[in-house]
Amino acid sequence: RGVTGVQTCALPICFPVTINPVAVKPVSTEIVATKTAIQKTAVAKSPSQKSAYKDLTVTHWAYSTISWGNKEKLAKGYPDGTFKPNQSVSEREFLAMMIRSFKGDLPAKQGEAWFRPYYVLATTLNYPVNSDNTLRAKAINRGNVAKLIAASLGFNFKTEQETLYFLLKTKLASG
């Protein structure tokens, strides 16, 4: 049972926004602070700097953001010391980074997949995540990223379009 808001026409398209605050339990609005910190954090790229990952050079276009994520303990990289900066982020990787931004690391139990605790929490909070482990390992698209961010703030929208509109209106996304 969602609450339908007033039709807004700030974009070239108009549609009512349906917000269902009961369906998703908000964890925190600290994700807004995290986004702001990412935007404001600038790491100088000098040849004397050393990357935390053996496959990430200081001249890589995402070096500053990845370095910030590593420093803030959001991004961990791979056990072999790589980050794979040119590889797409999977749903399980994005979910882990997002949850770490407000809950910290959720260690797996002995013999458990590293990502399981993040899915247990996401399921408990009614986040829109895949139940199929094969899909969890595939690259996450922007629409699903938007849905997870909105869910972390306590909003569950019926369509991707409504979710993206919400993120644009709240300035959590631009473009």
PDB file of C-alpha atoms in Angstrom:
ATOM      1  CA  ARG A   1       0.000   0.000   0.000  1.00  0.00           C
ATOM      2  CA  GLY A   2       1.998   2.881  -1.289  1.00  0.00           C
ATOM      3  CA  VAL A   3       1.388   6.573  -0.995  1.00  0.00           C
ATOM      4  CA  THR A   4       0.985   8.264  -4.356  1.00  0.00           C
ATOM      5  CA  GLY A   5       2.515  11.702  -4.474  1.00  0.00           C
ATOM      6  CA  VAL A   6       1.574  14.709  -6.540  1.00  0.00           C
ATOM      7  CA  GLN A   7       2.424  14.514 -10.205  1.00  0.00           C
ATOM      8  CA  THR A   8       5.639  16.407 -10.824  1.00  0.00           C
ATOM      9  CA  CYS A   9       6.897  17.641 -14.179  1.00  0.00           C
ATOM     10  CA  ALA A  10      10.426  18.825 -13.475  1.00  0.00           C
ATOM     11  CA  LEU A  11      11.716  16.532 -16.211  1.00  0.00           C
ATOM     12  CA  PRO A  12      10.418  16.210 -19.772  1.00  0.00           C
ATOM     13  CA  ILE A  13       8.259  13.321 -18.527  1.00  0.00           C
ATOM     14  CA  CYS A  14       5.517  13.407 -15.905  1.00  0.00           C
ATOM     15  CA  PHE A  15       4.423  10.572 -13.655  1.00  0.00           C
ATOM     16  CA  PRO A  16       3.157  10.126 -10.119  1.00  0.00           C
ATOM     17  CA  VAL A  17       5.712   8.904  -7.615  1.00  0.00           C
ATOM     18  CA  THR A  18       4.544   6.004  -5.483  1.00  0.00           C
ATOM     19  CA  ILE A  19       6.441   5.661  -2.229  1.00  0.00           C
ATOM     20  CA  ASN A  20       6.024   2.563  -0.118  1.00  0.00           C
ATOM     21  CA  PRO A  21       7.822   3.296   3.160  1.00  0.00           C
ATOM     22  CA  VAL A  22       6.464   0.157   4.815  1.00  0.00           C
ATOM     23  CA  ALA A  23       7.956  -2.293   2.323  1.00  0.00           C
ATOM     24  CA  VAL A  24      11.575  -1.363   3.013  1.00  0.00           C
ATOM     25  CA  LYS A  25      13.100  -0.704   6.408  1.00  0.00           C
ATOM     26  CA  PRO A  26      15.514   2.232   6.261  1.00  0.00           C
ATOM     27  CA  VAL A  27      18.914   1.553   7.779  1.00  0.00           C
ATOM     28  CA  SER A  28      20.391   5.001   7.595  1.00  0.00           C
ATOM     29  CA  THR A  29      20.624   8.141   5.531  1.00  0.00           C
ATOM     30  CA  GLU A  30      24.405   8.045   5.891  1.00  0.00           C
ATOM     31  CA  ILE A  31      24.580   6.983   2.248  1.00  0.00           C
ATOM     32  CA  VAL A  32      23.878  10.640   1.409  1.00  0.00           C
ATOM     33  CA  ALA A  33      26.893  11.649   3.473  1.00  0.00           C
ATOM     34  CA  THR A  34      28.947   8.958   1.758  1.00  0.00           C
ATOM     35  CA  LYS A  35      27.990  10.277  -1.694  1.00  0.00           C
ATOM     36  CA  THR A  36      28.898  13.808  -0.608  1.00  0.00           C
ATOM     37  CA  ALA A  37      32.223  12.639   0.775  1.00  0.00           C
ATOM     38  CA  ILE A  38      33.031  10.822  -2.467  1.00  0.00           C
ATOM     39  CA  GLN A  39      32.294  13.973  -4.449  1.00  0.00           C
ATOM     40  CA  LYS A  40      34.376  16.191  -2.169  1.00  0.00           C
ATOM     41  CA  THR A  41      37.321  13.851  -1.668  1.00  0.00           C
ATOM     42  CA  ALA A  42      40.182  14.528  -4.016  1.00  0.00           C
ATOM     43  CA  VAL A  43      43.330  12.468  -3.889  1.00  0.00           C
ATOM     44  CA  ALA A  44      46.255  14.062  -5.669  1.00  0.00           C
ATOM     45  CA  LYS A  45      47.781  11.890  -8.362  1.00  0.00           C
ATOM     46  CA  SER A  46      51.515  12.187  -7.961  1.00  0.00           C
ATOM     47  CA  PRO A  47      54.087   9.656  -9.145  1.00  0.00           C
ATOM     48  CA  SER A  48      55.331   9.225  -5.559  1.00  0.00           C
ATOM     49  CA  GLN A  49      51.977   7.785  -4.431  1.00  0.00           C
ATOM     50  CA  LYS A  50      51.624   4.047  -4.120  1.00  0.00           C
ATOM     51  CA  SER A  51      48.372   2.286  -4.891  1.00  0.00           C
ATOM     52  CA  ALA A  52      46.876  -0.113  -2.364  1.00  0.00           C
ATOM     53  CA  TYR A  53      46.304  -2.563  -5.249  1.00  0.00           C
ATOM     54  CA  LYS A  54      48.932  -3.945  -7.605  1.00  0.00           C
ATOM     55  CA  ASP A  55      46.737  -3.453 -10.703  1.00  0.00           C
ATOM     56  CA  LEU A  56      45.608   0.119  -9.941  1.00  0.00           C
ATOM     57  CA  THR A  57      47.915   2.880 -11.151  1.00  0.00           C
ATOM     58  CA  VAL A  58      47.780   6.434  -9.826  1.00  0.00           C
ATOM     59  CA  THR A  59      46.950   7.586 -13.349  1.00  0.00           C
ATOM     60  CA  HIS A  60      43.845   5.376 -13.618  1.00  0.00           C
ATOM     61  CA  TRP A  61      40.683   7.488 -14.082  1.00  0.00           C
ATOM     62  CA  ALA A  62      39.066   5.963 -10.952  1.00  0.00           C
ATOM     63  CA  TYR A  63      42.173   6.011  -8.747  1.00  0.00           C
ATOM     64  CA  SER A  64      40.915   8.778  -6.429  1.00  0.00           C
ATOM     65  CA  THR A  65      37.532   7.167  -5.841  1.00  0.00           C
ATOM     66  CA  ILE A  66      38.942   3.653  -5.374  1.00  0.00           C
ATOM     67  CA  SER A  67      41.625   4.966  -3.004  1.00  0.00           C
ATOM     68  CA  TRP A  68      38.963   6.780  -0.995  1.00  0.00           C
ATOM     69  CA  GLY A  69      36.820   3.605  -0.877  1.00  0.00           C
ATOM     70  CA  ASN A  70      39.810   1.602   0.311  1.00  0.00           C
ATOM     71  CA  LYS A  71      40.720   4.183   2.963  1.00  0.00           C
ATOM     72  CA  GLU A  72      37.130   4.243   4.246  1.00  0.00           C
ATOM     73  CA  LYS A  73      37.038   0.409   4.258  1.00  0.00           C
ATOM     74  CA  LEU A  74      34.206   0.242   1.724  1.00  0.00           C
ATOM     75  CA  ALA A  75      36.156  -1.491  -1.031  1.00  0.00           C
ATOM     76  CA  LYS A  76      38.441  -4.399  -0.252  1.00  0.00           C
ATOM     77  CA  GLY A  77      39.704  -5.662  -3.567  1.00  0.00           C
ATOM     78  CA  TYR A  78      40.577  -9.306  -4.163  1.00  0.00           C
ATOM     79  CA  PRO A  79      42.620 -11.714  -2.020  1.00  0.00           C
ATOM     80  CA  ASP A  80      45.444 -11.680  -4.599  1.00  0.00           C
ATOM     81  CA  GLY A  81      46.053  -7.928  -3.982  1.00  0.00           C
ATOM     82  CA  THR A  82      44.255  -6.733  -7.099  1.00  0.00           C
ATOM     83  CA  PHE A  83      41.218  -4.493  -7.476  1.00  0.00           C
ATOM     84  CA  LYS A  84      40.350  -5.150 -11.125  1.00  0.00           C
ATOM     85  CA  PRO A  85      39.434  -1.494 -11.736  1.00  0.00           C
ATOM     86  CA  ASN A  86      38.272  -2.088 -15.311  1.00  0.00           C
ATOM     87  CA  GLN A  87      35.926  -4.926 -14.382  1.00  0.00           C
ATOM     88  CA  SER A  88      32.205  -4.292 -13.890  1.00  0.00           C
ATOM     89  CA  VAL A  89      30.919  -4.323 -10.304  1.00  0.00           C
ATOM     90  CA  SER A  90      28.633  -7.244  -9.464  1.00  0.00           C
ATOM     91  CA  GLU A  91      25.469  -6.966  -7.394  1.00  0.00           C
ATOM     92  CA  ARG A  92      27.151  -8.673  -4.443  1.00  0.00           C
ATOM     93  CA  GLU A  93      30.151  -6.308  -4.624  1.00  0.00           C
ATOM     94  CA  PHE A  94      27.945  -3.219  -4.821  1.00  0.00           C
ATOM     95  CA  LEU A  95      25.687  -4.465  -2.015  1.00  0.00           C
ATOM     96  CA  ALA A  96      28.710  -5.088   0.210  1.00  0.00           C
ATOM     97  CA  MET A  97      30.176  -1.617  -0.458  1.00  0.00           C
ATOM     98  CA  MET A  98      26.826   0.059   0.125  1.00  0.00           C
ATOM     99  CA  ILE A  99      26.151  -1.765   3.401  1.00  0.00           C
ATOM    100  CA  ARG A 100      29.727  -1.156   4.602  1.00  0.00           C
ATOM    101  CA  SER A 101      29.057   2.577   4.167  1.00  0.00           C
ATOM    102  CA  PHE A 102      26.624   2.524   7.093  1.00  0.00           C
ATOM    103  CA  LYS A 103      27.130  -0.803   8.908  1.00  0.00           C
ATOM    104  CA  GLY A 104      30.823  -1.527   8.484  1.00  0.00           C
ATOM    105  CA  ASP A 105      32.137  -4.901   7.444  1.00  0.00           C
ATOM    106  CA  LEU A 106      29.943  -7.962   7.981  1.00  0.00           C
ATOM    107  CA  PRO A 107      32.340 -10.891   8.278  1.00  0.00           C
ATOM    108  CA  ALA A 108      31.246 -14.285   6.974  1.00  0.00           C
ATOM    109  CA  LYS A 109      31.247 -17.327   9.216  1.00  0.00           C
ATOM    110  CA  GLN A 110      33.767 -20.100   8.645  1.00  0.00           C
ATOM    111  CA  GLY A 111      32.966 -21.896   5.381  1.00  0.00           C
ATOM    112  CA  GLU A 112      30.419 -19.272   4.328  1.00  0.00           C
ATOM    113  CA  ALA A 113      30.643 -17.174   1.141  1.00  0.00           C
ATOM    114  CA  TRP A 114      32.042 -13.705   1.885  1.00  0.00           C
ATOM    115  CA  PHE A 115      28.884 -12.001   0.581  1.00  0.00           C
ATOM    116  CA  ARG A 116      26.292 -14.078   2.492  1.00  0.00           C
ATOM    117  CA  PRO A 117      26.012 -11.747   5.542  1.00  0.00           C
ATOM    118  CA  TYR A 118      25.242  -8.810   3.244  1.00  0.00           C
ATOM    119  CA  TYR A 119      22.408 -10.735   1.565  1.00  0.00           C
ATOM    120  CA  VAL A 120      21.033 -11.869   4.921  1.00  0.00           C
ATOM    121  CA  LEU A 121      20.826  -8.228   6.021  1.00  0.00           C
ATOM    122  CA  ALA A 122      19.484  -7.076   2.638  1.00  0.00           C
ATOM    123  CA  THR A 123      16.758  -9.730   2.724  1.00  0.00           C
ATOM    124  CA  THR A 124      15.841  -8.821   6.301  1.00  0.00           C
ATOM    125  CA  LEU A 125      15.496  -5.180   5.246  1.00  0.00           C
ATOM    126  CA  ASN A 126      13.491  -6.081   2.110  1.00  0.00           C
ATOM    127  CA  TYR A 127      16.085  -4.723  -0.291  1.00  0.00           C
ATOM    128  CA  PRO A 128      15.460  -5.640  -3.941  1.00  0.00           C
ATOM    129  CA  VAL A 129      18.262  -8.183  -4.454  1.00  0.00           C
ATOM    130  CA  ASN A 130      18.533 -11.241  -6.662  1.00  0.00           C
ATOM    131  CA  SER A 131      17.856 -14.590  -5.037  1.00  0.00           C
ATOM    132  CA  ASP A 132      19.822 -16.418  -7.742  1.00  0.00           C
ATOM    133  CA  ASN A 133      23.517 -16.608  -6.843  1.00  0.00           C
ATOM    134  CA  THR A 134      24.494 -16.708 -10.530  1.00  0.00           C
ATOM    135  CA  LEU A 135      22.793 -13.331 -11.104  1.00  0.00           C
ATOM    136  CA  ARG A 136      24.382 -11.905  -7.954  1.00  0.00           C
ATOM    137  CA  ALA A 137      27.811 -12.500  -9.505  1.00  0.00           C
ATOM    138  CA  LYS A 138      26.958 -10.691 -12.753  1.00  0.00           C
ATOM    139  CA  ALA A 139      27.462  -6.978 -13.385  1.00  0.00           C
ATOM    140  CA  ILE A 140      24.831  -4.832 -11.692  1.00  0.00           C
ATOM    141  CA  ASN A 141      23.094  -2.271 -13.892  1.00  0.00           C
ATOM    142  CA  ARG A 142      22.416   1.355 -12.975  1.00  0.00           C
ATOM    143  CA  GLY A 143      18.712   0.746 -12.474  1.00  0.00           C
ATOM    144  CA  ASN A 144      19.357  -1.916  -9.831  1.00  0.00           C
ATOM    145  CA  VAL A 145      21.963   0.292  -8.169  1.00  0.00           C
ATOM    146  CA  ALA A 146      19.329   3.046  -7.993  1.00  0.00           C
ATOM    147  CA  LYS A 147      16.776   0.647  -6.483  1.00  0.00           C
ATOM    148  CA  LEU A 148      19.241  -0.482  -3.797  1.00  0.00           C
ATOM    149  CA  ILE A 149      20.178   3.095  -2.896  1.00  0.00           C
ATOM    150  CA  ALA A 150      16.509   4.095  -2.649  1.00  0.00           C
ATOM    151  CA  ALA A 151      15.789   0.975  -0.566  1.00  0.00           C
ATOM    152  CA  SER A 152      18.618   1.854   1.838  1.00  0.00           C
ATOM    153  CA  LEU A 153      16.818   5.155   2.426  1.00  0.00           C
ATOM    154  CA  GLY A 154      13.486   3.437   3.047  1.00  0.00           C
ATOM    155  CA  PHE A 155      11.857   3.796  -0.385  1.00  0.00           C
ATOM    156  CA  ASN A 156      10.610   1.043  -2.673  1.00  0.00           C
ATOM    157  CA  PHE A 157       9.394   2.225  -6.051  1.00  0.00           C
ATOM    158  CA  LYS A 158       7.349   0.214  -8.517  1.00  0.00           C
ATOM    159  CA  THR A 159       9.404   1.118 -11.578  1.00  0.00           C
ATOM    160  CA  GLU A 160      12.993   1.917 -12.427  1.00  0.00           C
ATOM    161  CA  GLN A 161      11.796   5.230 -13.881  1.00  0.00           C
ATOM    162  CA  GLU A 162      10.255   6.275 -10.542  1.00  0.00           C
ATOM    163  CA  THR A 163      13.415   5.235  -8.702  1.00  0.00           C
ATOM    164  CA  LEU A 164      15.666   7.238 -11.004  1.00  0.00           C
ATOM    165  CA  TYR A 165      13.351  10.232 -10.766  1.00  0.00           C
ATOM    166  CA  PHE A 166      13.574  10.067  -6.959  1.00  0.00           C
ATOM    167  CA  LEU A 167      17.382   9.929  -7.028  1.00  0.00           C
ATOM    168  CA  LEU A 168      17.537  12.871  -9.425  1.00  0.00           C
ATOM    169  CA  LYS A 169      15.070  14.967  -7.397  1.00  0.00           C
ATOM    170  CA  THR A 170      16.944  14.281  -4.138  1.00  0.00           C
ATOM    171  CA  LYS A 171      20.265  15.019  -5.866  1.00  0.00           C
ATOM    172  CA  LEU A 172      21.634  11.568  -5.084  1.00  0.00           C
ATOM    173  CA  ALA A 173      22.226  11.259  -8.833  1.00  0.00           C
ATOM    174  CA  SER A 174      22.697  13.660 -11.696  1.00  0.00           C
ATOM    175  CA  GLY A 175      22.754  13.522 -15.442  1.00  0.00           C
TER     176      GLY A 175
END
